[in-house]
Amino acid sequence: MKGFASDNYAGVHPEVLAAIAEANVDHAVAYGEDPWTARAEGLLRDHFGPSARSWLVFNGTGANVLAFRALCRPWQAVICADTAHVNVDEGGAPEFIGGTKLLTVPTPDGKLTPGMVDLHLTRVGDEHAVQPRVVSVTQSTELGTRYEPGELRELADHAHAHDLLLHVDGSRLANAAAGLGVSLRETSTDVGVDALSFGGTKNGLLGGEALVLLSDGIGEGATYLRKQTLQLASKGRFLAAQFVALLEGDLWRSSAEHANSMAARLATAVAEVPGVTLTQRVQANAVFALVPPGVADRLREDVRFYTWDETTGEVRWMCSWDTTEDEVDAFADRIAQACGAAVAAG
Amino acid sequence: MKGFASDNYAGVHPEVLAAIAEANVDHAVAYGEDPWTARAEGLLRDHFGPSARSWLVFNGTGANVLAFRALCRPWQAVICADTAHVNVDEGGAPEFIGGTKLLTVPTPDGKLTPGMVDLHLTRVGDEHAVQPRVVSVTQSTELGTRYEPGELRELADHAHAHDLLLHVDGSRLANAAAGLGVSLRETSTDVGVDALSFGGTKNGLLGGEALVLLSDGIGEGATYLRKQTLQLASKGRFLAAQFVALLEGDLWRSSAEHANSMAARLATAVAEVPGVTLTQRVQANAVFALVPPGVADRLREDVRFYTWDETTGEVRWMCSWDTTEDEVDAFADRIAQACGAAVAAG
Amino acid sequence: MKGFASDNYAGVHPEVLAAIAEANVDHAVAYGEDPWTARAEGLLRDHFGPSARSWLVFNGTGANVLAFRALCRPWQAVICADTAHVNVDEGGAPEFIGGTKLLTVPTPDGKLTPGMVDLHLTRVGDEHAVQPRVVSVTQSTELGTRYEPGELRELADHAHAHDLLLHVDGSRLANAAAGLGVSLRETSTDVGVDALSFGGTKNGLLGGEALVLLSDGIGEGATYLRKQTLQLASKGRFLAAQFVALLEGDLWRSSAEHANSMAARLATAVAEVPGVTLTQRVQANAVFALVPPGVADRLREDVRFYTWDETTGEVRWMCSWDTTEDEVDAFADRIAQACGAAVAAG
Amino acid sequence: MKGFASDNYAGVHPEVLAAIAEANVDHAVAYGEDPWTARAEGLLRDHFGPSARSWLVFNGTGANVLAFRALCRPWQAVICADTAHVNVDEGGAPEFIGGTKLLTVPTPDGKLTPGMVDLHLTRVGDEHAVQPRVVSVTQSTELGTRYEPGELRELADHAHAHDLLLHVDGSRLANAAAGLGVSLRETSTDVGVDALSFGGTKNGLLGGEALVLLSDGIGEGATYLRKQTLQLASKGRFLAAQFVALLEGDLWRSSAEHANSMAARLATAVAEVPGVTLTQRVQANAVFALVPPGVADRLREDVRFYTWDETTGEVRWMCSWDTTEDEVDAFADRIAQACGAAVAAG
């Protein structure tokens, strides 16, 4: 049984692995000057619009730090939710490697609003304070929720009205788009997003993300910065071939849709279980819940998953492209049993 | 015809690709807590000795910058040859990302000597100057030469006598060991090397390098630093599986030996060609040469390779694990023809 | 009339200026190797205890950033109040220059408690998160409040129990000590403080602060770091002479006491004025208050001071070593008049 | 006897100290929003031309690092002589704090030429290499030599032709201008210099330097960067008042001229002494010389000065605004005696 710990625990989608093998012929120019990279960049333009300029990178932290370095000057800062991956899970890389101060806001559901952004706009022009330049949101969020296109549009308009840029940490953008039933550009370019960390790894790649700049006139020096930020792959074709597999058909959507539907299935199955409280709306591939004391540890004897919040005991159950219905159903059964036992004992 | 541009132009060795595919089963804990990573780390201990602690990373620049961050405090510096990859080909990453000043020395052949190190040891204890902490050498060097074990030992002893550490940029350590006919540890651990960037990509991996610390008591925080330096892979098993393929048999040696022998074959074939002057000893998988004016550009109409030094016109011909004898012979023929024509015309 | 904007608006105390003039004889070794620096360092040991090691610097931001660089490795972080000067008024220097992530906590009065510290101790040992190393408090705080010695002791004990260090941003430490009626060491060394940014500028110096390390075994490389952090004065004697003037008699205390008493006088005078609400306890040289709408702007036509919180209109009235009783009384009268008019109109 | 160690060993010129005392009246807005700063900035415009924008800072390293941060993006680099203060005497601050890679060139006399600049212009547009953006020269140089206006013009034209900026580390610009008999702008603005670290400390200030940007359209964010680079003085009026004293009359020139003439007097006095070899032209306030073995140490028993090059024993004798003719003559006598004894003994 695969567990519900992380979509990073899943392997490589067979089509992606096949694409890597197919790219393994002959010599190819290194450092991204190869035909596969050109194709991947073309596909990213197909998906995000003709203005999309992209730089393939190794991982999500790399994409985000590169984004901030490309968008911010040293005195400029990024506004984000305090639960943002960049704030809590990147080992201080935005600050140490990017030099970027993060201006954080608490949120109930991982989602920023224009009003939250305003909290950090009180000192524009004051040399003693960092100057906000980027609003960074995660789509879908670290809490399994997602922005409606209209919500992103509102944030983008608000950002632009204050001379800010809207960046999306899209390590799970595919899950959001699939959940919304829209194209990738309808939840990015079309609603005013300026820059995007586009994720592949969590959606079935061996490993690969992309910085995608959607607006013109931003990101000077991004090519140099990718190299300096340690994100330029030698044999770039193998990074690119993965994106080709993901994007030239509908693999990106079918994989994300599947992960989402497994999360929905799990949420539905446990929603009415006595003792289980779903703590966030299930809008992507994660289920957040409170369970009776002791239940999480008991479940973890057999199935791996993480406690999200040590203080409340809130757990996170994450589904991936390869989670099966049987696994969901079996896990839901175990949850029901464990909760039942706990409720009975309690 | 594959060309002689770079060992990074070569693809993935079939055994390595097979190992990736074999690792693609089930779920595995992310971020290096998987069995393949444990195995790769064990193999690195087998090769480099029981004290070897390793951190797998994405690329060579990542390994080197991580090494400097792990070995140096902010006021400490790295002594290296002015031709070192860290100095000329890493986009300023050592300085901007690592904060590390490089104290460079010109060399005739890419190799440091104890006397060259001394040039930068004149201001120990002076707060106005950075304090040398690391001597970094490349093995085999960027100029296709290599250090004899005794030369490394001498450098290590000298470094240690001055409270310095010896770091080896070993992106082609396999080529050096294969050329010397020694084990990996005989050209590293056994001669006093403290820290190593161990390369895999140029020797047939899809992409993967490792920081390997050989001495005890150094590298505090390396695990945190790898993450912060953007070098922690999500699906770490696929990085690790490549190293398993490379190191559990003798693939590392056979691939490197082949590349070396192709370079030797090319050097032998062109050494006596009128107009060709070999400019460095051919001790690994590269041939450096001067050719008559115009010859390089003419050859490049058909075969890709780089001019190393724009001012002198010196060229670099690089062989890789997949270069064939036929390709070498055909290229040598073309060189002879082009030089012959040039000499006749000149 | 001098205004109540900032203790940085005040000039140099005449005794300090005289000390500078007295030091202006002959040549003296540069960069702190002069007798005045030795004397200042000796006086800092007299005040903070024999273990105190000090590095004179130019300004408060310099002292704080140097402190963080000396106490933290790159993967380590600083816990502080979200109102801390280091978080809101240092232009991102802790992050960009120091590479230090700040882990902030909201507080009602600018003061941290052990419980607040705990909020950031949940991920010790997790490579994805920065590792807390320093608890930084401001004494007296940015909100004019101060820690009792017992409160600092409790924080220090808590910090040490978790392998953390306690740093005090003491740009107004003299005001706190004077207000508490204790010596400088009784509110620092004696209660377990490990490191201190000791302020002079706000207490009558032309310009000068000091990093003071109170605990042994911390701060490796601080001498190199001061230079690298751009805080090593060429003609160090003139920085040191100011500290000699401040510390060899009781100038530090008399100046701070005076500023404190002026703030107390102002607070007393306006406390009962209809329309005025004091928003913080007045424990140092600042008065925080809410006044009726329009009053602040009307007062500012004649007397300079700052609005602290644009959203609530809360104002800050700051007294300094040279504020006079007449100025306080005249300002209190104006406040009363303006509030009276506003209340009558309202 | 004052010694010949450094112009930083000298004190504050009495007129400068008087100006500080005069500025010590009443309250003044902090952080450079005071009338003295406005006056200093106006005087800098008077001297360097109406386009000159200036930011006062604490010290020379601060001015240089701020300059590089203001002129370079993270992927851009600075070309300088290997003897440049920024390369050898700033504790790695340009690299660690500024993130700036320095591309160095050996020179015989501390002076760059266009041909030397060209050595680092071979990889424009190559993402693997830092991109040169600034040529930084020191005027007068660390070796006591100076650029003729025509030499600077040639460097500026060369720089501009390659889309580079010319920065002058002018910690002793006054000595150069005085020696050349030209105005400050004739050796900066008028010959195409784009940016300047203008020194005051070595020329009689208590402590103060300025970043001066001479060309339009460069230095975005310099105000924020000064704060972030820890160089914004709280009580800015006292920094500014010093520059007012230096620049509103001809104090800058008379002090520099005096120091220069003392160096010339010393050089003349020892030039013919057997055993003494002057190693650089004496064009500012420093004399570089070789003396017989043992002589330097013997002289240093009574008079302080530095050995410049430990390998050759070359010494530096530095004069300052307060060096007297008697001191020069007495020192020259001692040199002659010590050399005479050494030659006789040898």
CSV table of C-alpha atoms in Angstrom, one decimal, chain C residues 90-302:
chain,number,residue,atom,x,y,z
C,90,GLU,CA,16.7,47.8,8.8
C,91,GLY,CA,15.9,47.7,5.1
C,92,GLY,CA,16.2,44.0,4.8
C,93,ALA,CA,19.8,44.1,5.9
C,94,PRO,CA,19.5,41.1,8.3
C,95,GLU,CA,18.2,39.0,5.4
C,96,PHE,CA,20.2,40.3,2.5
C,97,ILE,CA,23.5,41.1,4.2
C,98,GLY,CA,23.3,38.6,7.0
C,99,GLY,CA,21.4,35.9,5.2
C,100,THR,CA,19.4,35.5,8.4
C,101,LYS,CA,15.7,34.5,8.3
C,102,LEU,CA,13.7,36.2,11.1
C,103,LEU,CA,11.0,34.1,12.7
C,104,THR,CA,8.6,36.7,14.0
C,105,VAL,CA,5.9,36.7,16.6
C,106,PRO,CA,3.1,39.3,17.2
C,107,THR,CA,3.2,40.8,20.7
C,108,PRO,CA,1.0,43.3,22.5
C,109,ASP,CA,3.8,45.3,23.9
C,110,GLY,CA,6.9,44.5,21.9
C,111,LYS,CA,8.1,41.9,24.4
C,112,LEU,CA,8.7,38.2,23.8
C,113,THR,CA,7.8,35.5,26.3
C,114,PRO,CA,9.1,31.9,26.4
C,115,GLY,CA,5.8,30.8,25.1
C,116,MET,CA,6.2,32.9,22.0
C,117,VAL,CA,9.6,31.5,21.5
C,118,ASP,CA,8.2,28.0,21.6
C,119,LEU,CA,6.0,28.8,18.5
C,120,HIS,CA,9.1,28.6,16.4
C,121,LEU,CA,10.7,25.5,18.0
C,122,THR,CA,8.6,22.9,16.4
C,123,ARG,CA,10.9,21.9,13.6
C,124,VAL,CA,14.3,21.4,15.2
C,125,GLY,CA,16.4,19.0,13.1
C,126,ASP,CA,14.2,19.3,10.0
C,127,GLU,CA,16.4,20.1,7.1
C,128,HIS,CA,13.6,21.9,5.2
C,129,ALA,CA,13.3,24.5,7.9
C,130,VAL,CA,15.7,27.1,9.2
C,131,GLN,CA,17.0,26.2,12.6
C,132,PRO,CA,16.4,28.7,15.4
C,133,ARG,CA,19.6,29.8,17.1
C,134,VAL,CA,19.0,33.2,18.5
C,135,VAL,CA,16.2,34.8,20.5
C,136,SER,CA,16.5,38.6,19.9
C,137,VAL,CA,14.7,41.0,22.2
C,138,THR,CA,14.9,44.8,22.3
C,139,GLN,CA,15.6,46.5,25.7
C,140,SER,CA,13.9,48.9,26.1
C,141,THR,CA,11.5,47.9,23.3
C,142,GLU,CA,10.5,49.8,20.2
C,143,LEU,CA,7.2,50.4,22.1
C,144,GLY,CA,8.8,52.2,25.0
C,145,THR,CA,8.3,49.2,27.3
C,146,ARG,CA,11.0,47.2,29.1
C,147,TYR,CA,11.8,43.8,30.4
C,148,GLU,CA,12.2,43.3,34.1
C,149,PRO,CA,15.4,41.5,34.9
C,150,GLY,CA,13.4,38.4,35.9
C,151,GLU,CA,11.7,38.4,32.5
C,152,LEU,CA,15.1,38.4,30.7
C,153,ARG,CA,16.4,35.7,33.0
C,154,GLU,CA,13.4,33.6,32.2
C,155,LEU,CA,13.9,34.1,28.4
C,156,ALA,CA,17.6,33.4,28.8
C,157,ASP,CA,17.0,30.2,30.7
C,158,HIS,CA,14.4,29.1,28.2
C,159,ALA,CA,16.8,29.9,25.3
C,160,HIS,CA,19.7,28.1,26.8
C,161,ALA,CA,17.5,25.0,27.6
C,162,HIS,CA,16.8,24.8,23.8
C,163,ASP,CA,20.4,25.5,22.8
C,164,LEU,CA,19.6,29.0,21.7
C,165,LEU,CA,21.4,32.2,22.5
C,166,LEU,CA,19.7,35.4,23.9
C,167,HIS,CA,20.6,38.6,22.0
C,168,VAL,CA,19.5,42.0,23.2
C,169,ASP,CA,19.1,44.8,20.7
C,170,GLY,CA,20.2,47.4,23.3
C,171,SER,CA,20.1,50.6,21.3
C,172,ARG,CA,18.3,52.0,24.3
C,173,LEU,CA,19.7,49.6,27.0
C,174,ALA,CA,20.8,52.6,29.0
C,175,ASN,CA,17.2,53.8,29.2
C,176,ALA,CA,16.1,50.4,30.4
C,177,ALA,CA,18.8,50.2,33.0
C,178,ALA,CA,18.2,53.7,34.2
C,179,GLY,CA,14.5,53.1,34.4
C,180,LEU,CA,14.9,49.9,36.3
C,181,GLY,CA,17.5,51.5,38.6
C,182,VAL,CA,20.0,48.8,37.9
C,183,SER,CA,23.4,48.6,36.4
C,184,LEU,CA,23.9,47.7,32.7
C,185,ARG,CA,25.1,44.3,33.6
C,186,GLU,CA,22.1,43.6,35.9
C,187,THR,CA,19.9,43.8,32.8
C,188,SER,CA,22.3,41.9,30.5
C,189,THR,CA,25.1,39.7,31.7
C,190,ASP,CA,23.7,38.9,35.1
C,191,VAL,CA,20.4,37.7,33.7
C,192,GLY,CA,21.9,35.4,31.1
C,193,VAL,CA,22.1,37.6,28.0
C,194,ASP,CA,24.7,36.1,25.6
C,195,ALA,CA,25.1,38.9,23.1
C,196,LEU,CA,24.3,42.6,23.0
C,197,SER,CA,24.0,45.4,20.5
C,198,PHE,CA,24.9,48.2,22.9
C,199,GLY,CA,23.7,51.6,21.8
C,200,GLY,CA,25.3,54.9,22.2
C,201,THR,CA,24.0,57.2,19.4
C,202,LYS,CA,20.5,57.6,20.9
C,203,ASN,CA,22.0,58.4,24.2
C,204,GLY,CA,24.1,61.4,23.2
C,205,LEU,CA,27.0,60.1,21.1
C,206,LEU,CA,27.8,61.5,17.7
C,207,GLY,CA,27.5,58.0,16.4
C,208,GLY,CA,28.6,54.7,17.8
C,209,GLU,CA,27.4,51.3,18.9
C,210,ALA,CA,29.0,48.2,20.0
C,211,LEU,CA,28.6,44.5,19.6
C,212,VAL,CA,29.3,43.0,23.0
C,213,LEU,CA,29.6,39.3,23.4
C,214,LEU,CA,29.0,38.2,27.0
C,215,SER,CA,29.2,34.5,26.9
C,216,ASP,CA,32.3,32.5,26.1
C,217,GLY,CA,32.6,30.3,23.1
C,218,ILE,CA,30.4,32.3,20.7
C,219,GLY,CA,31.1,34.7,18.0
C,220,GLU,CA,34.0,33.0,16.2
C,221,GLY,CA,35.4,35.3,13.6
C,222,ALA,CA,33.7,38.4,14.8
C,223,THR,CA,36.8,40.5,14.1
C,224,TYR,CA,36.8,39.4,10.5
C,225,LEU,CA,33.1,39.8,10.3
C,226,ARG,CA,33.1,43.4,11.6
C,227,LYS,CA,35.5,44.3,8.8
C,228,GLN,CA,33.5,42.4,6.2
C,229,THR,CA,30.2,43.9,7.4
C,230,LEU,CA,31.6,47.3,6.6
C,231,GLN,CA,31.7,48.4,10.3
C,232,LEU,CA,35.4,48.8,10.9
C,233,ALA,CA,36.2,52.5,11.4
C,234,SER,CA,39.5,53.8,10.0
C,235,LYS,CA,40.1,56.3,12.7
C,236,GLY,CA,38.8,54.2,15.5
C,237,ARG,CA,39.9,56.4,18.3
C,238,PHE,CA,37.1,58.8,17.6
C,239,LEU,CA,34.5,56.1,17.9
C,240,ALA,CA,36.2,54.9,21.1
C,241,ALA,CA,36.6,58.3,22.7
C,242,GLN,CA,32.8,58.7,22.7
C,243,PHE,CA,32.3,55.5,24.6
C,244,VAL,CA,34.9,56.5,27.1
C,245,ALA,CA,33.0,59.7,27.7
C,246,LEU,CA,29.8,57.8,28.0
C,247,LEU,CA,31.0,55.0,30.3
C,248,GLU,CA,33.8,56.2,32.5
C,249,GLY,CA,31.5,58.3,34.6
C,250,ASP,CA,27.8,58.1,34.8
C,251,LEU,CA,27.0,60.0,31.7
C,252,TRP,CA,25.2,57.0,30.2
C,253,ARG,CA,22.9,56.9,33.2
C,254,SER,CA,22.2,60.5,33.7
C,255,SER,CA,21.4,61.1,30.1
C,256,ALA,CA,19.1,58.1,29.9
C,257,GLU,CA,17.5,59.0,33.2
C,258,HIS,CA,16.8,62.5,32.0
C,259,ALA,CA,15.2,61.3,28.8
C,260,ASN,CA,13.1,58.8,30.7
C,261,SER,CA,11.9,61.4,33.2
C,262,MET,CA,10.9,63.7,30.4
C,263,ALA,CA,8.8,61.0,28.9
C,264,ALA,CA,7.3,60.3,32.3
C,265,ARG,CA,6.6,64.0,32.7
C,266,LEU,CA,4.9,64.1,29.4
C,267,ALA,CA,2.8,61.0,30.0
C,268,THR,CA,1.7,62.3,33.4
C,269,ALA,CA,0.8,65.6,31.9
C,270,VAL,CA,-1.4,64.2,29.1
C,271,ALA,CA,-2.7,61.1,30.8
C,272,GLU,CA,-5.9,62.8,32.0
C,273,VAL,CA,-6.4,64.9,28.9
C,274,PRO,CA,-9.8,64.1,27.4
C,275,GLY,CA,-9.2,62.4,24.1
C,276,VAL,CA,-5.7,61.1,24.9
C,277,THR,CA,-5.3,57.4,25.5
C,278,LEU,CA,-1.8,56.1,26.4
C,279,THR,CA,-1.4,52.9,24.5
C,280,GLN,CA,1.7,51.5,26.2
C,281,ARG,CA,3.3,51.6,29.6
C,282,VAL,CA,5.8,54.4,29.7
C,283,GLN,CA,8.9,52.7,30.9
C,284,ALA,CA,11.7,54.3,28.9
C,285,ASN,CA,11.9,57.5,26.9
C,286,ALA,CA,8.8,57.1,24.7
C,287,VAL,CA,5.1,57.9,25.0
C,288,PHE,CA,2.7,56.1,22.8
C,289,ALA,CA,-0.8,57.5,22.5
C,290,LEU,CA,-4.0,57.7,20.6
C,291,VAL,CA,-5.4,61.2,20.0
C,292,PRO,CA,-8.6,62.4,18.3
C,293,PRO,CA,-8.6,62.5,14.5
C,294,GLY,CA,-6.8,65.5,13.1
C,295,VAL,CA,-5.0,66.3,16.3
C,296,ALA,CA,-1.7,64.7,15.3
C,297,ASP,CA,-1.5,66.7,12.1
C,298,ARG,CA,-2.5,69.9,13.8
C,299,LEU,CA,0.2,69.4,16.5
C,300,ARG,CA,2.7,68.7,13.8
C,301,GLU,CA,2.4,72.1,12.3
C,302,ASP,CA,4.6,73.2,15.1
